[in-house]
mmCIF file of C-alpha atoms in Angstrom:
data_model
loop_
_atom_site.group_PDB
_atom_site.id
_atom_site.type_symbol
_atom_site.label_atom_id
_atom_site.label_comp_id
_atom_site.label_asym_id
_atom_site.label_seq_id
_atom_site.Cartn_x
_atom_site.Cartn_y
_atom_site.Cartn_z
ATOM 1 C CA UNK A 1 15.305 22.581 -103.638
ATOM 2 C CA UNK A 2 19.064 23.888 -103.566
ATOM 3 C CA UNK A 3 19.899 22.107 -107.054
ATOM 4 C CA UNK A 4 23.691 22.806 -106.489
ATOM 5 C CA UNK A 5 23.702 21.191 -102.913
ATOM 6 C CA UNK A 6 22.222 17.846 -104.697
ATOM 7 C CA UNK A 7 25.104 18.021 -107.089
ATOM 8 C CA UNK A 8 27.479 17.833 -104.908
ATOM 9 C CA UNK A 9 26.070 15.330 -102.355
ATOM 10 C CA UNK A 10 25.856 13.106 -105.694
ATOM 11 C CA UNK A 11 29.665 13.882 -106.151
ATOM 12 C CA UNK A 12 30.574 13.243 -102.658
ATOM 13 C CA UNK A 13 28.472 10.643 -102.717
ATOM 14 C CA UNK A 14 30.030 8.536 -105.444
ATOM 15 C CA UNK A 15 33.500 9.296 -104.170
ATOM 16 C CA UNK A 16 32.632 7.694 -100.806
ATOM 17 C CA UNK A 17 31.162 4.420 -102.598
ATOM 18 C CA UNK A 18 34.333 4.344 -104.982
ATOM 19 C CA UNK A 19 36.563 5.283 -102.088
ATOM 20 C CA UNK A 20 35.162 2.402 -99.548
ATOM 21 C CA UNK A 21 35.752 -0.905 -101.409
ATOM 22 C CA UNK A 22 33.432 -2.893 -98.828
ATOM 23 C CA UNK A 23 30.399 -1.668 -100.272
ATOM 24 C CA UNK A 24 30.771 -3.635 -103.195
ATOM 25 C CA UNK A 25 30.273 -6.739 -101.936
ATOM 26 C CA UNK A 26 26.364 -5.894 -100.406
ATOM 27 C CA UNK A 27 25.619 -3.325 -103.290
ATOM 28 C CA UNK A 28 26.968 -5.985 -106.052
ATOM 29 C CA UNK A 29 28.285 -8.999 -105.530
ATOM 30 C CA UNK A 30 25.372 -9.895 -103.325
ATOM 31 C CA UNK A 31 22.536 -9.529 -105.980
ATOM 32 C CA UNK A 32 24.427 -11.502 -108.025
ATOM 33 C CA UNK A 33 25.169 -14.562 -105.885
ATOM 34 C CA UNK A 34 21.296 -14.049 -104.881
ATOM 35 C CA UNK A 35 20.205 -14.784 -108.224
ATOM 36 C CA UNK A 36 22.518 -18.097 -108.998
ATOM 37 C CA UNK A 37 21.513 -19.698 -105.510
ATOM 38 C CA UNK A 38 17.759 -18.479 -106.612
ATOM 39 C CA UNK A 39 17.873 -20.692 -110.341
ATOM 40 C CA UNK A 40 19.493 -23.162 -108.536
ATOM 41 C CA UNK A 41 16.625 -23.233 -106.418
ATOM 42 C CA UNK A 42 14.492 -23.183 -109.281
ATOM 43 C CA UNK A 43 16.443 -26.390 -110.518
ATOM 44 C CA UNK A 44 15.548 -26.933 -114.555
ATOM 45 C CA UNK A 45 12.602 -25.030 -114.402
ATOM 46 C CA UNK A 46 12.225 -21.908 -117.609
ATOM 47 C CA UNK A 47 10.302 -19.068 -118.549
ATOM 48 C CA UNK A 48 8.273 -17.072 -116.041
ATOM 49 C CA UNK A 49 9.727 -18.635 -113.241
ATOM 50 C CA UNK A 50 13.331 -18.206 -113.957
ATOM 51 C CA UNK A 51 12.375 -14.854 -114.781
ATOM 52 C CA UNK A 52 11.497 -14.088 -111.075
ATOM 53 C CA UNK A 53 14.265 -15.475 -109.766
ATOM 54 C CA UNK A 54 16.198 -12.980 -111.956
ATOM 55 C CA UNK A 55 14.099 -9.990 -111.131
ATOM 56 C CA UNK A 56 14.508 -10.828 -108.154
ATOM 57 C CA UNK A 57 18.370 -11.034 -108.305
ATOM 58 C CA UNK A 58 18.227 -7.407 -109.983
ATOM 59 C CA UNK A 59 15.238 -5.772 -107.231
ATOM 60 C CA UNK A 60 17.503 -6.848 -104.807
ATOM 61 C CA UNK A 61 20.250 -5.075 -105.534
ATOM 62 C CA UNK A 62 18.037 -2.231 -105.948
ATOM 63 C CA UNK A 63 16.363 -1.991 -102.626
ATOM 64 C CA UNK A 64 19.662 -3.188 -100.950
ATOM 65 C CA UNK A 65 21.269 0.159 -102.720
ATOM 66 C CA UNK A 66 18.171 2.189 -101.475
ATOM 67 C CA UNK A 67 18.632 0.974 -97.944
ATOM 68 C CA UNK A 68 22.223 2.208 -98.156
ATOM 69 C CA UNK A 69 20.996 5.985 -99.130
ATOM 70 C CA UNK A 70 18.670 6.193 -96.228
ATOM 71 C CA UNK A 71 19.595 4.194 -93.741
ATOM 72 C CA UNK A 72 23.748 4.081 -93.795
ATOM 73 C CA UNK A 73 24.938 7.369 -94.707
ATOM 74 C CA UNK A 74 22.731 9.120 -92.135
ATOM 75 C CA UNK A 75 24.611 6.980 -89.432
ATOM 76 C CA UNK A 76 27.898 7.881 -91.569
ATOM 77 C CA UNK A 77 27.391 11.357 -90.776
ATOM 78 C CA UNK A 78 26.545 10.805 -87.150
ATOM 79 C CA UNK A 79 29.470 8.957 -86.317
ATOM 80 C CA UNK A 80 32.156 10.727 -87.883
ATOM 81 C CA UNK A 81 30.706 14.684 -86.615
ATOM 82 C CA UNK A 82 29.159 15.643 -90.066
ATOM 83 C CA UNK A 83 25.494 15.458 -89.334
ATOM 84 C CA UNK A 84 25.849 18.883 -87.113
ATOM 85 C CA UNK A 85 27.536 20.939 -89.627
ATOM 86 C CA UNK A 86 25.380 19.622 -92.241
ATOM 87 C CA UNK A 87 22.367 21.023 -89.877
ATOM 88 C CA UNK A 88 24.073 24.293 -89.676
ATOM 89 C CA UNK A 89 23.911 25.140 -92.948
ATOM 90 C CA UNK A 90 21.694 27.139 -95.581
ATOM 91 C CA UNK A 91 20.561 23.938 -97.390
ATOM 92 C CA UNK A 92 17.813 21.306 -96.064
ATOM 93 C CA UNK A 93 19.099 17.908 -95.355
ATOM 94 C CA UNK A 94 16.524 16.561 -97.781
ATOM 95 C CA UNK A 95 18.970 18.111 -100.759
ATOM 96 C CA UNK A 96 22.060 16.458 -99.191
ATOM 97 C CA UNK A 97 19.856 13.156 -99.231
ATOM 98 C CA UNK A 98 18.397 13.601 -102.716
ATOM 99 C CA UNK A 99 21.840 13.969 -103.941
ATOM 100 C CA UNK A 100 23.139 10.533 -102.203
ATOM 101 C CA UNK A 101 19.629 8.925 -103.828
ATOM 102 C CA UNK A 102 20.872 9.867 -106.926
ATOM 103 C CA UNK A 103 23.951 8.241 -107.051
ATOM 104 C CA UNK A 104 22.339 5.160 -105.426
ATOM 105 C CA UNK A 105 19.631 5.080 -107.717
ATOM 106 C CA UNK A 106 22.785 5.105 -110.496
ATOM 107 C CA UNK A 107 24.039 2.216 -109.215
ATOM 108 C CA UNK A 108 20.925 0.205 -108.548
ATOM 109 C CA UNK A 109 20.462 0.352 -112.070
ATOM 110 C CA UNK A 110 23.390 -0.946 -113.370
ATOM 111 C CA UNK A 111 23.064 -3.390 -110.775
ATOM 112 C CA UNK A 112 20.446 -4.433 -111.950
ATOM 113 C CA UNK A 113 21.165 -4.053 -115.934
ATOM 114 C CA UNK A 114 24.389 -6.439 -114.844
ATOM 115 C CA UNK A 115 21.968 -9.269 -113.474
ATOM 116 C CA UNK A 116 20.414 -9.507 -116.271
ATOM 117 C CA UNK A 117 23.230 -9.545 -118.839
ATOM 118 C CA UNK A 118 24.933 -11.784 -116.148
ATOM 119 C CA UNK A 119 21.995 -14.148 -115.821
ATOM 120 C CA UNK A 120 21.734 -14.149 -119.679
ATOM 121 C CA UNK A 121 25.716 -14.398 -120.961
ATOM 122 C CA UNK A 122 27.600 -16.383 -118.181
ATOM 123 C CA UNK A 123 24.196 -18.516 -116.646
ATOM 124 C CA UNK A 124 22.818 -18.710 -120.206
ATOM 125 C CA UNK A 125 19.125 -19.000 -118.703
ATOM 126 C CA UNK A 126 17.621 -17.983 -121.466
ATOM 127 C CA UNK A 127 16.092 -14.737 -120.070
ATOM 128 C CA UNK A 128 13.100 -13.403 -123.108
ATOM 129 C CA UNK A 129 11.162 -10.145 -122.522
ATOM 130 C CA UNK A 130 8.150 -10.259 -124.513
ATOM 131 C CA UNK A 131 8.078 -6.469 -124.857
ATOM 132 C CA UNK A 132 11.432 -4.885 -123.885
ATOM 133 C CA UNK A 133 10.067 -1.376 -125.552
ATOM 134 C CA UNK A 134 7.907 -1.366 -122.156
ATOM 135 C CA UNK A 135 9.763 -3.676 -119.646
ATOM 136 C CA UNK A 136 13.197 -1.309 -119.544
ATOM 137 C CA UNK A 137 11.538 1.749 -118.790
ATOM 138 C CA UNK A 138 9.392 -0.129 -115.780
ATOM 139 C CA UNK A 139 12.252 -0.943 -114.288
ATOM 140 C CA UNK A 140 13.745 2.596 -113.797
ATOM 141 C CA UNK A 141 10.219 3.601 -112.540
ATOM 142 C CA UNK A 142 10.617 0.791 -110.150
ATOM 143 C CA UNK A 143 14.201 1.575 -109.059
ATOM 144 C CA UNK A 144 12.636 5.265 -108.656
ATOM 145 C CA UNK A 145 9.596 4.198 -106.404
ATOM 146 C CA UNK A 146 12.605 2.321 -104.397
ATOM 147 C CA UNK A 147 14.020 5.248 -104.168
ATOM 148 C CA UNK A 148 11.574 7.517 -103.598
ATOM 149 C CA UNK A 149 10.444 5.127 -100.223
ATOM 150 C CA UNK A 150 14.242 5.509 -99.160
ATOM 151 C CA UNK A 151 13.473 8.977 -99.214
ATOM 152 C CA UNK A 152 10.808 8.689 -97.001
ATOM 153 C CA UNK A 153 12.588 6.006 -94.967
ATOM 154 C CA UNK A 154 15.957 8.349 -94.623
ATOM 155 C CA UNK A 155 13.694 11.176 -92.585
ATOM 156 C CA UNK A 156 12.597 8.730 -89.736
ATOM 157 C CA UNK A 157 16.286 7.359 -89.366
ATOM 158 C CA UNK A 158 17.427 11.471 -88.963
ATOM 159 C CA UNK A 159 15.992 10.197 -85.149
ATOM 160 C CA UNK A 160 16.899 6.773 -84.153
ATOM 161 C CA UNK A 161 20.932 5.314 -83.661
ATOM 162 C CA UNK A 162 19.696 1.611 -84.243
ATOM 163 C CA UNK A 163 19.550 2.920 -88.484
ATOM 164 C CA UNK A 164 21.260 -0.996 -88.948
ATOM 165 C CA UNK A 165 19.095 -2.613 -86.847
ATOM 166 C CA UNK A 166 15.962 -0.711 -88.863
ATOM 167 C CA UNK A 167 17.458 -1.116 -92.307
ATOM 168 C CA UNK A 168 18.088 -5.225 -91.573
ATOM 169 C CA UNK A 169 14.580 -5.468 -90.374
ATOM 170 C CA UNK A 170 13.369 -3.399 -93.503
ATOM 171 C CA UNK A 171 15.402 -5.334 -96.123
ATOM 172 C CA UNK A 172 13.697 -8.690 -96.800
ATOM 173 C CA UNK A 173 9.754 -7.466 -96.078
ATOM 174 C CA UNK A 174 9.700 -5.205 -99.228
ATOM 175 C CA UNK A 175 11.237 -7.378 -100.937
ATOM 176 C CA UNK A 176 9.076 -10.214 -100.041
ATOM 177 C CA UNK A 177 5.634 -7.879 -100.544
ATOM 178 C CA UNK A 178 6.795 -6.010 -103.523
ATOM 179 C CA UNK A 179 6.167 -9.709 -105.462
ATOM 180 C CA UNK A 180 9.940 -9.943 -107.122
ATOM 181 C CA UNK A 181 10.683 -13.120 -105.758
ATOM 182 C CA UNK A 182 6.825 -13.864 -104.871
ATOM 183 C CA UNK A 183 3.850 -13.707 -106.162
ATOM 184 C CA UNK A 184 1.977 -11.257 -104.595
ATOM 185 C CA UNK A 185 -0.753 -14.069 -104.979
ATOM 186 C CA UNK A 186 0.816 -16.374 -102.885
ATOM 187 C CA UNK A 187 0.872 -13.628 -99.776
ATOM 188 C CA UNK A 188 -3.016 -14.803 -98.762
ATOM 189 C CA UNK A 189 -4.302 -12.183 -96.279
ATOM 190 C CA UNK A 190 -1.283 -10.159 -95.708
ATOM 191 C CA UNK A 191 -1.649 -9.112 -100.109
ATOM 192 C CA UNK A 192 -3.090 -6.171 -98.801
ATOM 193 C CA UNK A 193 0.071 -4.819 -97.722
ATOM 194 C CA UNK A 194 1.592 -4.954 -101.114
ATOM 195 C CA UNK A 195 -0.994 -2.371 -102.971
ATOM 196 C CA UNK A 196 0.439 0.342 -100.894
ATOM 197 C CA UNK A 197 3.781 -0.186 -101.730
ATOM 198 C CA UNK A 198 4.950 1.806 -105.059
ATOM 199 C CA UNK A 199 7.371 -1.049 -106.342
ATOM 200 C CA UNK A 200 4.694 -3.964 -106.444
ATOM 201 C CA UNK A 201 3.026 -2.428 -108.954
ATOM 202 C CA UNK A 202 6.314 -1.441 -110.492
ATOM 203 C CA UNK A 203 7.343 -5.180 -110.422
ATOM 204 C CA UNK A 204 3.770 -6.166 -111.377
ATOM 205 C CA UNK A 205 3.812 -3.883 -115.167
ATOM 206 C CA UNK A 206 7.647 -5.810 -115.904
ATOM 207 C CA UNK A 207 6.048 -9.180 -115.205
ATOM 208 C CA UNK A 208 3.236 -7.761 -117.052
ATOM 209 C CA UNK A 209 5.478 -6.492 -120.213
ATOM 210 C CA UNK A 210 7.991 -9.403 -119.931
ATOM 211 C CA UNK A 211 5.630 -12.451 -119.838
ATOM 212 C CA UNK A 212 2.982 -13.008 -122.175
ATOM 213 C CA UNK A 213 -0.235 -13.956 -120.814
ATOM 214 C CA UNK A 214 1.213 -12.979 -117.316
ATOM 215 C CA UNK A 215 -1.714 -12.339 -114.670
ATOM 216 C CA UNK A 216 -1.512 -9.145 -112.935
ATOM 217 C CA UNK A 217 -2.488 -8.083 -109.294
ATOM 218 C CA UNK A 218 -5.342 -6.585 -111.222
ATOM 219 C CA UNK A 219 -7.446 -6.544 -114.376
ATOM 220 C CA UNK A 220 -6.914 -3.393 -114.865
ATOM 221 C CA UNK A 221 -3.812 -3.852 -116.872
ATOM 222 C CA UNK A 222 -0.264 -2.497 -117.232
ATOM 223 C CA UNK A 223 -1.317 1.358 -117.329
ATOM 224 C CA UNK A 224 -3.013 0.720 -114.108
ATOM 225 C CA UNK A 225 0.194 -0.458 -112.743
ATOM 226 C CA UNK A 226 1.728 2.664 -113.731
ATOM 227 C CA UNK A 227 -0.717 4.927 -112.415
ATOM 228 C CA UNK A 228 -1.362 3.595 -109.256
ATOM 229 C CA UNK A 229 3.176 3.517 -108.821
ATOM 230 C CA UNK A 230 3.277 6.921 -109.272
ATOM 231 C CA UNK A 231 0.424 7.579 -106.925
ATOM 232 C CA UNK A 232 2.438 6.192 -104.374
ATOM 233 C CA UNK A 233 5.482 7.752 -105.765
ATOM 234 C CA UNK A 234 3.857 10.973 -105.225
ATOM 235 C CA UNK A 235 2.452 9.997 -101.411
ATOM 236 C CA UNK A 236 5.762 8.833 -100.073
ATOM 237 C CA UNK A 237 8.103 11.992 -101.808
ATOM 238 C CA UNK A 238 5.188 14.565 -100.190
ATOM 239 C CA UNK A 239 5.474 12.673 -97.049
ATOM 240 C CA UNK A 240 9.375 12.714 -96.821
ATOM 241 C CA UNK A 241 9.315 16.778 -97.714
ATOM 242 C CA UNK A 242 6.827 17.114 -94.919
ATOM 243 C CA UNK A 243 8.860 14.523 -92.407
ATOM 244 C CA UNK A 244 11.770 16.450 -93.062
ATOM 245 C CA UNK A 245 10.715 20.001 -92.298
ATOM 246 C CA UNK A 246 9.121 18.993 -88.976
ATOM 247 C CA UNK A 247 12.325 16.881 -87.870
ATOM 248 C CA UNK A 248 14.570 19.780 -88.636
ATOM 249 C CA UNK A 249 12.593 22.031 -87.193
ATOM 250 C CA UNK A 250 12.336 20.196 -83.361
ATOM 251 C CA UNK A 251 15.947 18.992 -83.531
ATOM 252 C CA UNK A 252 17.315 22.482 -84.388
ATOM 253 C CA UNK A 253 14.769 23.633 -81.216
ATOM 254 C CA UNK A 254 15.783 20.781 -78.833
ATOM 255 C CA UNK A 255 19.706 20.647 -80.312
ATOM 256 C CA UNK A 256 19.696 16.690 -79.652
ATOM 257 C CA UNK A 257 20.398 15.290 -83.151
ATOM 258 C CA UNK A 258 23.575 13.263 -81.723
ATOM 259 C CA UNK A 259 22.601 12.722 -78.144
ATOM 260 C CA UNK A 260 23.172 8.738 -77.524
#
């Protein structure tokens, strides 16, 4: 990996999100405004459950930052004539993506940081994490097994022009299956689909260290959780590596990256 290419996708990265002021309203007002309509929802209910709806609040501003890497700045590149010289050079387009993750990842976790001090200072909900020692570091793990399925996600929309039409479609499934606004419990048949997604067991060991007495997907416990998200972590990064070095490779042999 070209280490100074990621550098300065990062840069260019966070001068494009500074630089376009309409991003702010998807990437952070949205989470926010999530999470009040969510406890309103909720009406005067406490504990676990108004934890959720925060999480919830706070994954979605993660995922919806995620979405963003893969999905809109591939699209960016397409339309204004960037992609090409991008292709042309030295460095694989993974680095130029695992730059833009970075940044996004940033983000996402201030996001979600901000719902949480939001929820706590101007909702006054009343938000207690039974161990914070543990429940802190879970959630960058789970903003990184986000990211790390952006990754993944970012190869596939190298080939298709719909990348808006994908990332839409995308958007509310992982967020439904990765259990931050459900429980995974609650999912009947389709729970299946939720152990092979990193973040549910990222979302699963915060429930786990925020609640006492919560009930996991498992019995295995918390460092189960952890184990089986980096797993997956592991599977979807390989996968995007390998995704990416057979895309380049036809599209640099067929020369059709922007043909509409």
């Amino acid at each position: 990996m070209n280490f100074k290419a990621v550098a300065s996708s990062f840069k260019q990265q966070a001068i494009q999100f500074l630089a376009d002021p309409q991003w702010i309203i998807p990437s952070i007002i949205a989470p926010f405004m999530f999470t009040v309509v969510a406890l309103y929802m909720y009406g005067d209910a406490d504990g676990p459950i108004v934890l959720t709806a925060v999480l919830g609040g706070g994954v979605l501003g993660m995922w919806g930052n995620m979405l963003f890497t893969s999905g809109y700045t591939i699209t960016y590149d397409r339309y204004n004539g960037t992609i090409e010289p991008i292709m042309l050079t030295p460095t694989h387009l993974i680095d130029v993506i695992a730059g833009r993750s970075i940044w996004n990842t940033l983000i996402g976790l201030v996001n979600a940081l901000l719902v949480f001090v939001f929820a706590e200072l101007v909702l006054g909900v009343g938000v207690s994490v039974s161990e914070p020692l543990i429940f802190f570091p879970m959630l960058l793990m789970t903003l990184f097994s986000l990211a790390s399925i952006g990754l993944m996600l970012s190869a596939l929309f190298v080939l298709t022009r719909a990348s808006f039409v994908v990332m839409t479609i995308l958007e509310f499934p992982i967020y439904v299956f990765s259990g931050a606004l459900f429980p995974v419990s609650v999912l009947g048949s389709f729970q299946s689909i939720s152990y092979v997604l990193a973040p549910s067991w990222g979302v699963d060991a915060m429930k786990t260290a925020a609640v006492h007495g919560y009930e996991s997907m498992t019995s295995f416990g918390i460092y189960f959780d952890v184990i089986m998200m980096l797993l997956l972590m592991a599977i979807y990064i390989a996968s995007a590596f390998l995704l990416f070095r057979v895309i380049e490779r036809n599209i640099r042999e067929s020369g059709a990256l922007v043909r509409y």
